[in-house]
PDB file of C-alpha atoms and ligand atoms in Angstrom:
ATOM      1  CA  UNK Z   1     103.740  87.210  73.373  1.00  0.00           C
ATOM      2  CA  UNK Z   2     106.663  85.852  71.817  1.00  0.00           C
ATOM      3  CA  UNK Z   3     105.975  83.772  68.880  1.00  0.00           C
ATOM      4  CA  UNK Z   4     107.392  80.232  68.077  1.00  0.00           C
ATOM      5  CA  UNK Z   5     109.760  80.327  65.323  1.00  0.00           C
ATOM      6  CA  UNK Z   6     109.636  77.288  63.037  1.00  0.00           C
ATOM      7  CA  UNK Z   7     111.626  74.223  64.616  1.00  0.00           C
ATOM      8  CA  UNK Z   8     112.577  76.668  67.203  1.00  0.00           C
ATOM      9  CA  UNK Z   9     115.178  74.106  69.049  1.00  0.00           C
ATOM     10  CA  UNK Z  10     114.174  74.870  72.816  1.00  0.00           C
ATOM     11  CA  UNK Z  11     110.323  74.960  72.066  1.00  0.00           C
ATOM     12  CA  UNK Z  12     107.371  77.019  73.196  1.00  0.00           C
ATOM     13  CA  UNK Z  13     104.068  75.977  74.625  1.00  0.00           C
ATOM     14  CA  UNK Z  14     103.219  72.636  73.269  1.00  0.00           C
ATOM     15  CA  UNK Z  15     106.477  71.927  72.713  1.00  0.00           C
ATOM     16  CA  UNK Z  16     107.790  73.557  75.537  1.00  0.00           C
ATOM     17  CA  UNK Z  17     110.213  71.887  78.214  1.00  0.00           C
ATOM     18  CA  UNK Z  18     106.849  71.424  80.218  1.00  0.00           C
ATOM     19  CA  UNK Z  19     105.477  69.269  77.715  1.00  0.00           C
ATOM     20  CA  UNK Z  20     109.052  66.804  77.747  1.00  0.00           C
ATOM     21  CA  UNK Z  21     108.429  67.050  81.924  1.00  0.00           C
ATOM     22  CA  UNK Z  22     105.407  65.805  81.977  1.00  0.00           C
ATOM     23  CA  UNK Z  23     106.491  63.000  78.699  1.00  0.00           C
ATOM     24  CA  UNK Z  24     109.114  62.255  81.591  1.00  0.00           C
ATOM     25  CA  UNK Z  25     106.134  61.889  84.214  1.00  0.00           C
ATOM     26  CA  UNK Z  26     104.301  59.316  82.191  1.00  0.00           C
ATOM     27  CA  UNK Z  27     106.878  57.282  81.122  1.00  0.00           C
ATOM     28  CA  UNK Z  28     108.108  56.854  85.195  1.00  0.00           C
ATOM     29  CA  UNK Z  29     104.597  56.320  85.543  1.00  0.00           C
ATOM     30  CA  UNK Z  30     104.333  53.777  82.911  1.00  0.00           C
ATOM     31  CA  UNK Z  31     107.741  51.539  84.755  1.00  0.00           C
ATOM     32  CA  UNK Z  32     110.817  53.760  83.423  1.00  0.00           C
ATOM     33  CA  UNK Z  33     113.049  54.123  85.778  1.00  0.00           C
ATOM     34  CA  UNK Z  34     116.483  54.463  84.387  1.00  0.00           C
ATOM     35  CA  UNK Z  35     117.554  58.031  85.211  1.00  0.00           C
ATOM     36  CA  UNK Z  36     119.837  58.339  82.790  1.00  0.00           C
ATOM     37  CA  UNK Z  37     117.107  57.438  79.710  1.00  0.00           C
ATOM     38  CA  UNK Z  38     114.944  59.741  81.350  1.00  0.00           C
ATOM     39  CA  UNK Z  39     117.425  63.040  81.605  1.00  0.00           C
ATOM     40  CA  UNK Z  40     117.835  62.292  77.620  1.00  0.00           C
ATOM     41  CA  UNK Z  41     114.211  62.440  76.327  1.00  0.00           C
ATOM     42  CA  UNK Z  42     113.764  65.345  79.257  1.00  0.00           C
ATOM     43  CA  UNK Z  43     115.929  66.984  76.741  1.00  0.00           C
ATOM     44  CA  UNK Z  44     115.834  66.304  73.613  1.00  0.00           C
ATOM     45  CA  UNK Z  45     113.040  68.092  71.337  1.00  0.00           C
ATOM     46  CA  UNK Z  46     111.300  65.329  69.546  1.00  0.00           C
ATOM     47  CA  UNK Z  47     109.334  68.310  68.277  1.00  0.00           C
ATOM     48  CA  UNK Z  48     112.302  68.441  65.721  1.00  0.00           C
ATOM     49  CA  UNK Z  49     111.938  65.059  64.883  1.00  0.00           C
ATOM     50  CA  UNK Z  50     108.676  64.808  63.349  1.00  0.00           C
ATOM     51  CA  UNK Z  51     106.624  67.496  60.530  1.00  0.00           C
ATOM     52  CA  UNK Z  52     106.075  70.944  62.070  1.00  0.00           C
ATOM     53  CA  UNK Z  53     102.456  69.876  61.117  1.00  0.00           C
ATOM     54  CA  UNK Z  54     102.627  67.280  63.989  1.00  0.00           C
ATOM     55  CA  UNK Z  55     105.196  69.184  66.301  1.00  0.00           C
ATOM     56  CA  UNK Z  56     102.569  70.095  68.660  1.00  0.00           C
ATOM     57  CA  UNK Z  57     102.001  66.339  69.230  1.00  0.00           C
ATOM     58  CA  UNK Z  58     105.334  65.555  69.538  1.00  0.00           C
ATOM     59  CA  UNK Z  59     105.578  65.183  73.987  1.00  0.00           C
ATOM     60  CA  UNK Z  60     102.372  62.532  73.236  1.00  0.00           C
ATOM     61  CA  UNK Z  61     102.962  59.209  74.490  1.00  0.00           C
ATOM     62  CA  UNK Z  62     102.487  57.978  71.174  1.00  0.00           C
ATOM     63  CA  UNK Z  63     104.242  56.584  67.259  1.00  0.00           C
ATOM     64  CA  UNK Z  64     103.781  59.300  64.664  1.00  0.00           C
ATOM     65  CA  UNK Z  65     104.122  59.348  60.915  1.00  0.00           C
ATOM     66  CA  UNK Z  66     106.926  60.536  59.470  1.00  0.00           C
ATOM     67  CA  UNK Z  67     105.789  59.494  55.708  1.00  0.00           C
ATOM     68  CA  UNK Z  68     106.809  57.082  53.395  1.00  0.00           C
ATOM     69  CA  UNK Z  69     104.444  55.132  55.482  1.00  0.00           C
ATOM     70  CA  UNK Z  70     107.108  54.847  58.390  1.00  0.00           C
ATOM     71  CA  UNK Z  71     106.760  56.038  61.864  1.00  0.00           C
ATOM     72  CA  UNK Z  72     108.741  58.030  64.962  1.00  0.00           C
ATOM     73  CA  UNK Z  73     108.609  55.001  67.668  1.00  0.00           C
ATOM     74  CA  UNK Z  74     106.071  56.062  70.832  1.00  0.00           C
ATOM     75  CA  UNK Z  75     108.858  57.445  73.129  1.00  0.00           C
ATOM     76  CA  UNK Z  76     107.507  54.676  75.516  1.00  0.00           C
ATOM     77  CA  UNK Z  77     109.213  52.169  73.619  1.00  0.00           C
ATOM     78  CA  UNK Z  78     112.337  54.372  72.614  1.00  0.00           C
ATOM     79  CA  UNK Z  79     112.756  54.279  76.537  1.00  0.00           C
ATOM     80  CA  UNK Z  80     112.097  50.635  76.709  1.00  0.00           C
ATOM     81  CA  UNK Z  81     114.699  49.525  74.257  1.00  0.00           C
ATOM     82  CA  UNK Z  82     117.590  52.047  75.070  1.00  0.00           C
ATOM     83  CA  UNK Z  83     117.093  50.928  78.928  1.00  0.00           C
ATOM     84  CA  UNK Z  84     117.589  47.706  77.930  1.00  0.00           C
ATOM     85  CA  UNK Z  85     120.924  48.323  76.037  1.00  0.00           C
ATOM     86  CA  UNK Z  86     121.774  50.049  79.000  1.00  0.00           C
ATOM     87  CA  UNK Z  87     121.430  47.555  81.643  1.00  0.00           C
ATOM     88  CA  UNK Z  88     124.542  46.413  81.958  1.00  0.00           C
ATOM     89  CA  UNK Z  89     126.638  49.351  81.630  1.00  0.00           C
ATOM     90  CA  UNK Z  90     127.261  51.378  78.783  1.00  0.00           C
ATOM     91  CA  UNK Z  91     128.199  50.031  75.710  1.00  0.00           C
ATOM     92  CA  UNK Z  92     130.810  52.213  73.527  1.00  0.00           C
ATOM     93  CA  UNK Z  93     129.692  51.144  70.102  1.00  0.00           C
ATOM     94  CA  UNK Z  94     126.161  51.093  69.153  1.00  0.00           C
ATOM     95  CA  UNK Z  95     124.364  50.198  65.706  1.00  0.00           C
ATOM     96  CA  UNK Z  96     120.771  51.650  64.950  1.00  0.00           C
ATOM     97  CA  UNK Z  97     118.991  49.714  62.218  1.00  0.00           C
ATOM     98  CA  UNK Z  98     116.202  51.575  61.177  1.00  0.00           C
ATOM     99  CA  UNK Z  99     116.968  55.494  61.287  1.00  0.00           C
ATOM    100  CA  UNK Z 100     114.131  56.735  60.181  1.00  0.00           C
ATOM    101  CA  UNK Z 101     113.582  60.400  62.224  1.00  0.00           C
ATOM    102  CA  UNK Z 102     116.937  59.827  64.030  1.00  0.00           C
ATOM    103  CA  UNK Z 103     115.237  60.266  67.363  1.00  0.00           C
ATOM    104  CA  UNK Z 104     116.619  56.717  68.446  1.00  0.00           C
ATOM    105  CA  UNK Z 105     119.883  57.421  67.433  1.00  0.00           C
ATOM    106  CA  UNK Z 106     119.699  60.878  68.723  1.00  0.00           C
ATOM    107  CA  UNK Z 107     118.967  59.286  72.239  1.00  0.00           C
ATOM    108  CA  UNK Z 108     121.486  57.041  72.040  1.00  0.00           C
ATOM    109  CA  UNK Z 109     123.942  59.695  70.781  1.00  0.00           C
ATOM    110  CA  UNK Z 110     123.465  61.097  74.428  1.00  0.00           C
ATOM    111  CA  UNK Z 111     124.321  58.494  76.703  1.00  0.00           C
ATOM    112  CA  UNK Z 112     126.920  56.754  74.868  1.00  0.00           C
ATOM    113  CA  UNK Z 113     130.369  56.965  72.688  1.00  0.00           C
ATOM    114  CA  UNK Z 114     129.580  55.951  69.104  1.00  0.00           C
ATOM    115  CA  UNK Z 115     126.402  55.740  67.329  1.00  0.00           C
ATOM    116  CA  UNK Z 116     125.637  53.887  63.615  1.00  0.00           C
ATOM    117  CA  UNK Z 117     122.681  54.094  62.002  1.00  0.00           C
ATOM    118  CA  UNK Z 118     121.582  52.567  58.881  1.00  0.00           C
ATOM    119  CA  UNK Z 119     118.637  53.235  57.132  1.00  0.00           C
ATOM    120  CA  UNK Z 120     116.692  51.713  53.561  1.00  0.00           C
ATOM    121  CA  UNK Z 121     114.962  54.989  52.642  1.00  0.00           C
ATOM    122  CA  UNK Z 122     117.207  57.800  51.482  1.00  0.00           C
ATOM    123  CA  UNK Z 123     114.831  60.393  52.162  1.00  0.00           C
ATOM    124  CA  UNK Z 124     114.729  59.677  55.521  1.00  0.00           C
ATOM    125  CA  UNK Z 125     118.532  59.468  55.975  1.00  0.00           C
ATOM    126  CA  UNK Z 126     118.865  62.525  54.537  1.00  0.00           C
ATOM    127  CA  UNK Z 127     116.336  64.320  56.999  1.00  0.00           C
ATOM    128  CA  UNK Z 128     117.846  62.380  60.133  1.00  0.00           C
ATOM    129  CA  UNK Z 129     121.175  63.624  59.501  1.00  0.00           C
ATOM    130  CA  UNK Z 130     120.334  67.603  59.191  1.00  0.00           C
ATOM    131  CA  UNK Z 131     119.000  66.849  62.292  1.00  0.00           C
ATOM    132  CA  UNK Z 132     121.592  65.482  63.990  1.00  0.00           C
ATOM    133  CA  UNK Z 133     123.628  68.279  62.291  1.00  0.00           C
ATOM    134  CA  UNK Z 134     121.717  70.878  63.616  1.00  0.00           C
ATOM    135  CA  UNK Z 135     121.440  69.246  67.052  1.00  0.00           C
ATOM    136  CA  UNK Z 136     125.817  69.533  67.202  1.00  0.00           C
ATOM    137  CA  UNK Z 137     125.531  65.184  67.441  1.00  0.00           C
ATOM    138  CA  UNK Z 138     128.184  64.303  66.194  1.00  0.00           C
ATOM    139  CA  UNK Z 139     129.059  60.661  67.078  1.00  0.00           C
ATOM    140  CA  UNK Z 140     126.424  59.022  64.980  1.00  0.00           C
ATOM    141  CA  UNK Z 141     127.393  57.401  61.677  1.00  0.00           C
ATOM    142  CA  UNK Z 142     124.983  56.783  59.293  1.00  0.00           C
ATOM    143  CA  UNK Z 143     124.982  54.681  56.109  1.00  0.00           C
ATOM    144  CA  UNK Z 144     121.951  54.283  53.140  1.00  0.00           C
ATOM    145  CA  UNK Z 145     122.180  50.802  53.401  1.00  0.00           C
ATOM    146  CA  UNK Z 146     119.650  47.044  53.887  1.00  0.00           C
ATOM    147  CA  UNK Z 147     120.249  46.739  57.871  1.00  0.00           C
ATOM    148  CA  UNK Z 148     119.798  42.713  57.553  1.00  0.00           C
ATOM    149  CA  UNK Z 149     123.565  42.736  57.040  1.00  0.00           C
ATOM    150  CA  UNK Z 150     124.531  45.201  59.254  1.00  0.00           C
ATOM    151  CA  UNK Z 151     127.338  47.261  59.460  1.00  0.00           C
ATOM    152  CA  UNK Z 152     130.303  44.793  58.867  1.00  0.00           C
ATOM    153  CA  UNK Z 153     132.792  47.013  58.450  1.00  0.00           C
ATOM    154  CA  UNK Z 154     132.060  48.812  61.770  1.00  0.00           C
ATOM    155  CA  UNK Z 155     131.228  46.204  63.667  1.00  0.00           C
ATOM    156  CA  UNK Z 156     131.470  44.221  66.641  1.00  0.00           C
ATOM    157  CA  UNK Z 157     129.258  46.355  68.394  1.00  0.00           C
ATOM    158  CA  UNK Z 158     128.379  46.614  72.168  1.00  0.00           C
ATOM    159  CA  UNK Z 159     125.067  46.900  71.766  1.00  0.00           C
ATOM    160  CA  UNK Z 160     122.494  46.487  68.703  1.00  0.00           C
ATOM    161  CA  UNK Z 161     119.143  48.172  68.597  1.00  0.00           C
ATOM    162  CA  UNK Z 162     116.842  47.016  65.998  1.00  0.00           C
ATOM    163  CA  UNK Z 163     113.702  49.468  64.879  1.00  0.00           C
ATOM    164  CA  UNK Z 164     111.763  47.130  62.450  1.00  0.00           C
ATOM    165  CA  UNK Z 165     110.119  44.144  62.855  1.00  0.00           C
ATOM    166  CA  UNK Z 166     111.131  40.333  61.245  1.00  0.00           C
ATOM    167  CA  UNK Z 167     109.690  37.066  61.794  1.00  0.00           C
ATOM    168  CA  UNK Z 168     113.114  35.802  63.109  1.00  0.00           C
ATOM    169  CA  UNK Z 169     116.250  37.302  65.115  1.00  0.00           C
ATOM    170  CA  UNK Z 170     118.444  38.287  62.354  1.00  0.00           C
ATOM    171  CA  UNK Z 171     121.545  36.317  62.121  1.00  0.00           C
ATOM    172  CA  UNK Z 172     124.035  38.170  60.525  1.00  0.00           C
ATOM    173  CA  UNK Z 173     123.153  41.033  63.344  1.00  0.00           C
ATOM    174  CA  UNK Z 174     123.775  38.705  66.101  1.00  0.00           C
ATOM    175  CA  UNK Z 175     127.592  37.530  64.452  1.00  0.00           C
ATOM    176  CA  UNK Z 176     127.954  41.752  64.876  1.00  0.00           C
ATOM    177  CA  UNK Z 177     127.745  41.381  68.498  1.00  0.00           C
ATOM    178  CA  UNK Z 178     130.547  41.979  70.736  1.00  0.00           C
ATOM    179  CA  UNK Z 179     131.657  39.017  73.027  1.00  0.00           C
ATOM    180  CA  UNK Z 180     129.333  40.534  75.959  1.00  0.00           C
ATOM    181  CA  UNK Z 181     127.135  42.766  74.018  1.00  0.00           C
ATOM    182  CA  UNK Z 182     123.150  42.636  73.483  1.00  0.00           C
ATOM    183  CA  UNK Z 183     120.725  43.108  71.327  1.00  0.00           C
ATOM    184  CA  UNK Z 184     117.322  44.491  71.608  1.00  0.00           C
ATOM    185  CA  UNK Z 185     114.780  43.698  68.205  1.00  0.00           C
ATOM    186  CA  UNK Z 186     110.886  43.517  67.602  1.00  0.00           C
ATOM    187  CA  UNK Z 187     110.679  39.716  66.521  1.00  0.00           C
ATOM    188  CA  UNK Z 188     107.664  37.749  65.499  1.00  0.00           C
ATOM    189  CA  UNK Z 189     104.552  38.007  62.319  1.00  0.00           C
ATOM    190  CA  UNK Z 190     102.895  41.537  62.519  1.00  0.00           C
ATOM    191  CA  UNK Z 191     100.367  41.564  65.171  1.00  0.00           C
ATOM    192  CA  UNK Z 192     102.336  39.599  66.901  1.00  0.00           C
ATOM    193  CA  UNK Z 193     105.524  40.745  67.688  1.00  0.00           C
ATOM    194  CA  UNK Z 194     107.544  40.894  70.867  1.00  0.00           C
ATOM    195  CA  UNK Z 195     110.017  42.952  71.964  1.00  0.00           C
ATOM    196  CA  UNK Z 196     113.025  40.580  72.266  1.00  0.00           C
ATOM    197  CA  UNK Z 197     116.503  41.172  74.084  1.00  0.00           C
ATOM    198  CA  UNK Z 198     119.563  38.624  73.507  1.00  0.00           C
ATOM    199  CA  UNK Z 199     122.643  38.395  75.728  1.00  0.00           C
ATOM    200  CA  UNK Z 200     125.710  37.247  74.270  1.00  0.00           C
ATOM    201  CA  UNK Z 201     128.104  35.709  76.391  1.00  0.00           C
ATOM    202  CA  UNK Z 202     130.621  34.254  74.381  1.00  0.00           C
ATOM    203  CA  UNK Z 203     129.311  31.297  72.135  1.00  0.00           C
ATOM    204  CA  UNK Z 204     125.897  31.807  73.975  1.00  0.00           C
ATOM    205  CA  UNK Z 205     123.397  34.027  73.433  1.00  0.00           C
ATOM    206  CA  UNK Z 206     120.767  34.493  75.824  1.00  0.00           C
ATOM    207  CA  UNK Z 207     117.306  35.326  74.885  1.00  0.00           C
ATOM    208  CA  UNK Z 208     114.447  37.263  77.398  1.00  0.00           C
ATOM    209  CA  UNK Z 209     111.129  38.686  76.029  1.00  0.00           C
ATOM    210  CA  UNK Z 210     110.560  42.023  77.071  1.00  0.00           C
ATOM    211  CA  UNK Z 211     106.521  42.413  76.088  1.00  0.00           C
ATOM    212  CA  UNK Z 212     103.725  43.118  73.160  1.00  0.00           C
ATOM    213  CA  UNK Z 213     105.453  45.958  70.493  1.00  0.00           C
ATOM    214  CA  UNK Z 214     103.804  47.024  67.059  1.00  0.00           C
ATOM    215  CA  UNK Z 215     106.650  47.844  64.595  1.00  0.00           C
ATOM    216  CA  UNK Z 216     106.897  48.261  60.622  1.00  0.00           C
ATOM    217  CA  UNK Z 217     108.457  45.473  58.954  1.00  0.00           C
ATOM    218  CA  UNK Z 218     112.172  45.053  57.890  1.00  0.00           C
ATOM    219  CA  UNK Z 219     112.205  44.737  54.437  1.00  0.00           C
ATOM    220  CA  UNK Z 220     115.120  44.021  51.893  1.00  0.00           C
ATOM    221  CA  UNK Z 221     116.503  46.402  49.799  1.00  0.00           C
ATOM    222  CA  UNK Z 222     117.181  50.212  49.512  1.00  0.00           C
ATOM    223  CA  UNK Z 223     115.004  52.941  48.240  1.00  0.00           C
TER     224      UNK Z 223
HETATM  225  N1  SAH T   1     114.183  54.405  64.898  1.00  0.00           N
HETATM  226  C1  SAH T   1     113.227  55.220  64.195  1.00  0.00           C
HETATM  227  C2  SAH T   1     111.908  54.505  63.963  1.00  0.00           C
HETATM  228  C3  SAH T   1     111.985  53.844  62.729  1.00  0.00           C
HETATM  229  S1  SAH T   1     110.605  53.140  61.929  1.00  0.00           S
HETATM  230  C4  SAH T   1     112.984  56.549  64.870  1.00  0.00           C
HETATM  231  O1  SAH T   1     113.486  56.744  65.980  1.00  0.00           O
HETATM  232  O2  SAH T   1     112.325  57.387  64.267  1.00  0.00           O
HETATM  233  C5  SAH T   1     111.533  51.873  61.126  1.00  0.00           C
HETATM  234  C6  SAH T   1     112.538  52.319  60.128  1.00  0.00           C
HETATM  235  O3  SAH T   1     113.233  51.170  59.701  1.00  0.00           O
HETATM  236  C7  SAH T   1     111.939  52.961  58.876  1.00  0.00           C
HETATM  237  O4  SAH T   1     112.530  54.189  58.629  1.00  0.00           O
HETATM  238  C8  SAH T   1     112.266  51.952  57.791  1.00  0.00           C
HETATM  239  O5  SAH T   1     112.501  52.532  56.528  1.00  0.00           O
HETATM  240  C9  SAH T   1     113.511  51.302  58.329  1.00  0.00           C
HETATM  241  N2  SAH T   1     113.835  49.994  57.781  1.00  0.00           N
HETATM  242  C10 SAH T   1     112.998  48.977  57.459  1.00  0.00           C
HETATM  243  N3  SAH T   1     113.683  47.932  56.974  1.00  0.00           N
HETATM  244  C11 SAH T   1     114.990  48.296  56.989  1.00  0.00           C
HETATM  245  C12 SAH T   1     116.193  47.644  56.599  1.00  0.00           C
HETATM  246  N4  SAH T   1     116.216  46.406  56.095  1.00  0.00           N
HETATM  247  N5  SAH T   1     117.352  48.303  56.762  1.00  0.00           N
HETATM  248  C13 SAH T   1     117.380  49.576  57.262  1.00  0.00           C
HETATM  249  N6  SAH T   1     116.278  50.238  57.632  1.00  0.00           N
HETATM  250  C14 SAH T   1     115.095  49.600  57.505  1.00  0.00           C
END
């Protein structure tokens, strides 16, 4: 038998293209249904995304650490959030805050144009982007930056997905919005938070809660 090479990209056994099937099952189970967010974590090793130690772990419904005390999001809520920047078409710019493994922006690198990331921690950074080398994605930007301010320079943007958790919407992320463009962030005290999703139309923006979600907290600052 044919043994796994490290990282091997199409995976073997627990990390095999079973494994993503049946990831695919639960999450349809679990009230996915957008096809197209589906097809994407179908394919996409998250094997790569985490330690090789935890690779055979990777197709779990479930967070995992990726050190520095931060965490791969439970693909559950990956699918959650991207469906929801998806809902009313596809946006062509979208910012990331929070890179950590990449796997978010690596999903959203599939199904639409332009992808920016930022990200506090270097180390991380640095590991997201030689995967998204190695994966050929290349229409995700990615800056070493504090993601309370965004990505001015870059920016409007279609759609804004927000990994971390703060007591408040953000405001200076909302002002990045495009005129019709949405936003999708963990809001609320730790313990507490909810997954929040804000519609701008024009000079309103529209806010829905989306249910319970366990994040890390935003904090200021780059390391
Ligand atoms: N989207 C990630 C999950 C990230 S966990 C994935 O798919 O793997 C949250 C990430 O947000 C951590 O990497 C943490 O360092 C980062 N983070 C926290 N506060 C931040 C800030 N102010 N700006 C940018 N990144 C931040």
């Amino acid at each position: 038998m044919a043994v796994s090479s490290a990282g091997d990209v199409s995976g073997r056994g627990m990390t095999s293209q079973r494994a993503r099937d049946r990831l695919v099952a639960r999450l349809r189970e679990h009230g996915i249904e957008d096809q197209r967010v589906l097809g994407v974590i179908g394919q996409l090793p998250r094997h790569l995304f985490v330690d090789e130690a935890l690779a055979s772990r990777a197709y779990e419904d479930t967070a995992l650490p990726i050190g520095l005390g931060q965490f791969i999001s439970q693909p559950y809520i990956v699918a959650k959030m991207t469906a929801a920047v998806l809902r009313t078409g596809v946006p062509q710019r979208v910012l990331e805050v929070g890179t950590g493994s990449g796997y978010q922006a690596a999903v959203l690198a599939c199904l639409v144009p332009q992808v920016h990331t930022v990200e506090r921690i270097d180390e991380l950074l640095y590991t997201a982007r030689r995967r998204f080398r190695r994966l050929g994605l290349k229409n995700i930007r990615s800056r070493h930056a504090d993601g309370h301010v965004g990505w001015p320079e870059e920016g409007p943007f279609d759609a804004i997905v927000v990994t971390a958790g703060a007591d408040e919407l953000v405001a200076p992320l909302l002002r990045q919005l495009s005129e019709t463009g949405s936003l999708v962030a963990p809001v609320g005290p730790a313990g507490a938070q909810e997954l929040v999703r804000v519609q701008r139309d024009g000079e309103a923006w529209r806010s829905e809660k989306l249910g319970a979600v366990a994040f890390v907290p935003l904090l200021a600052g780059v390391i």
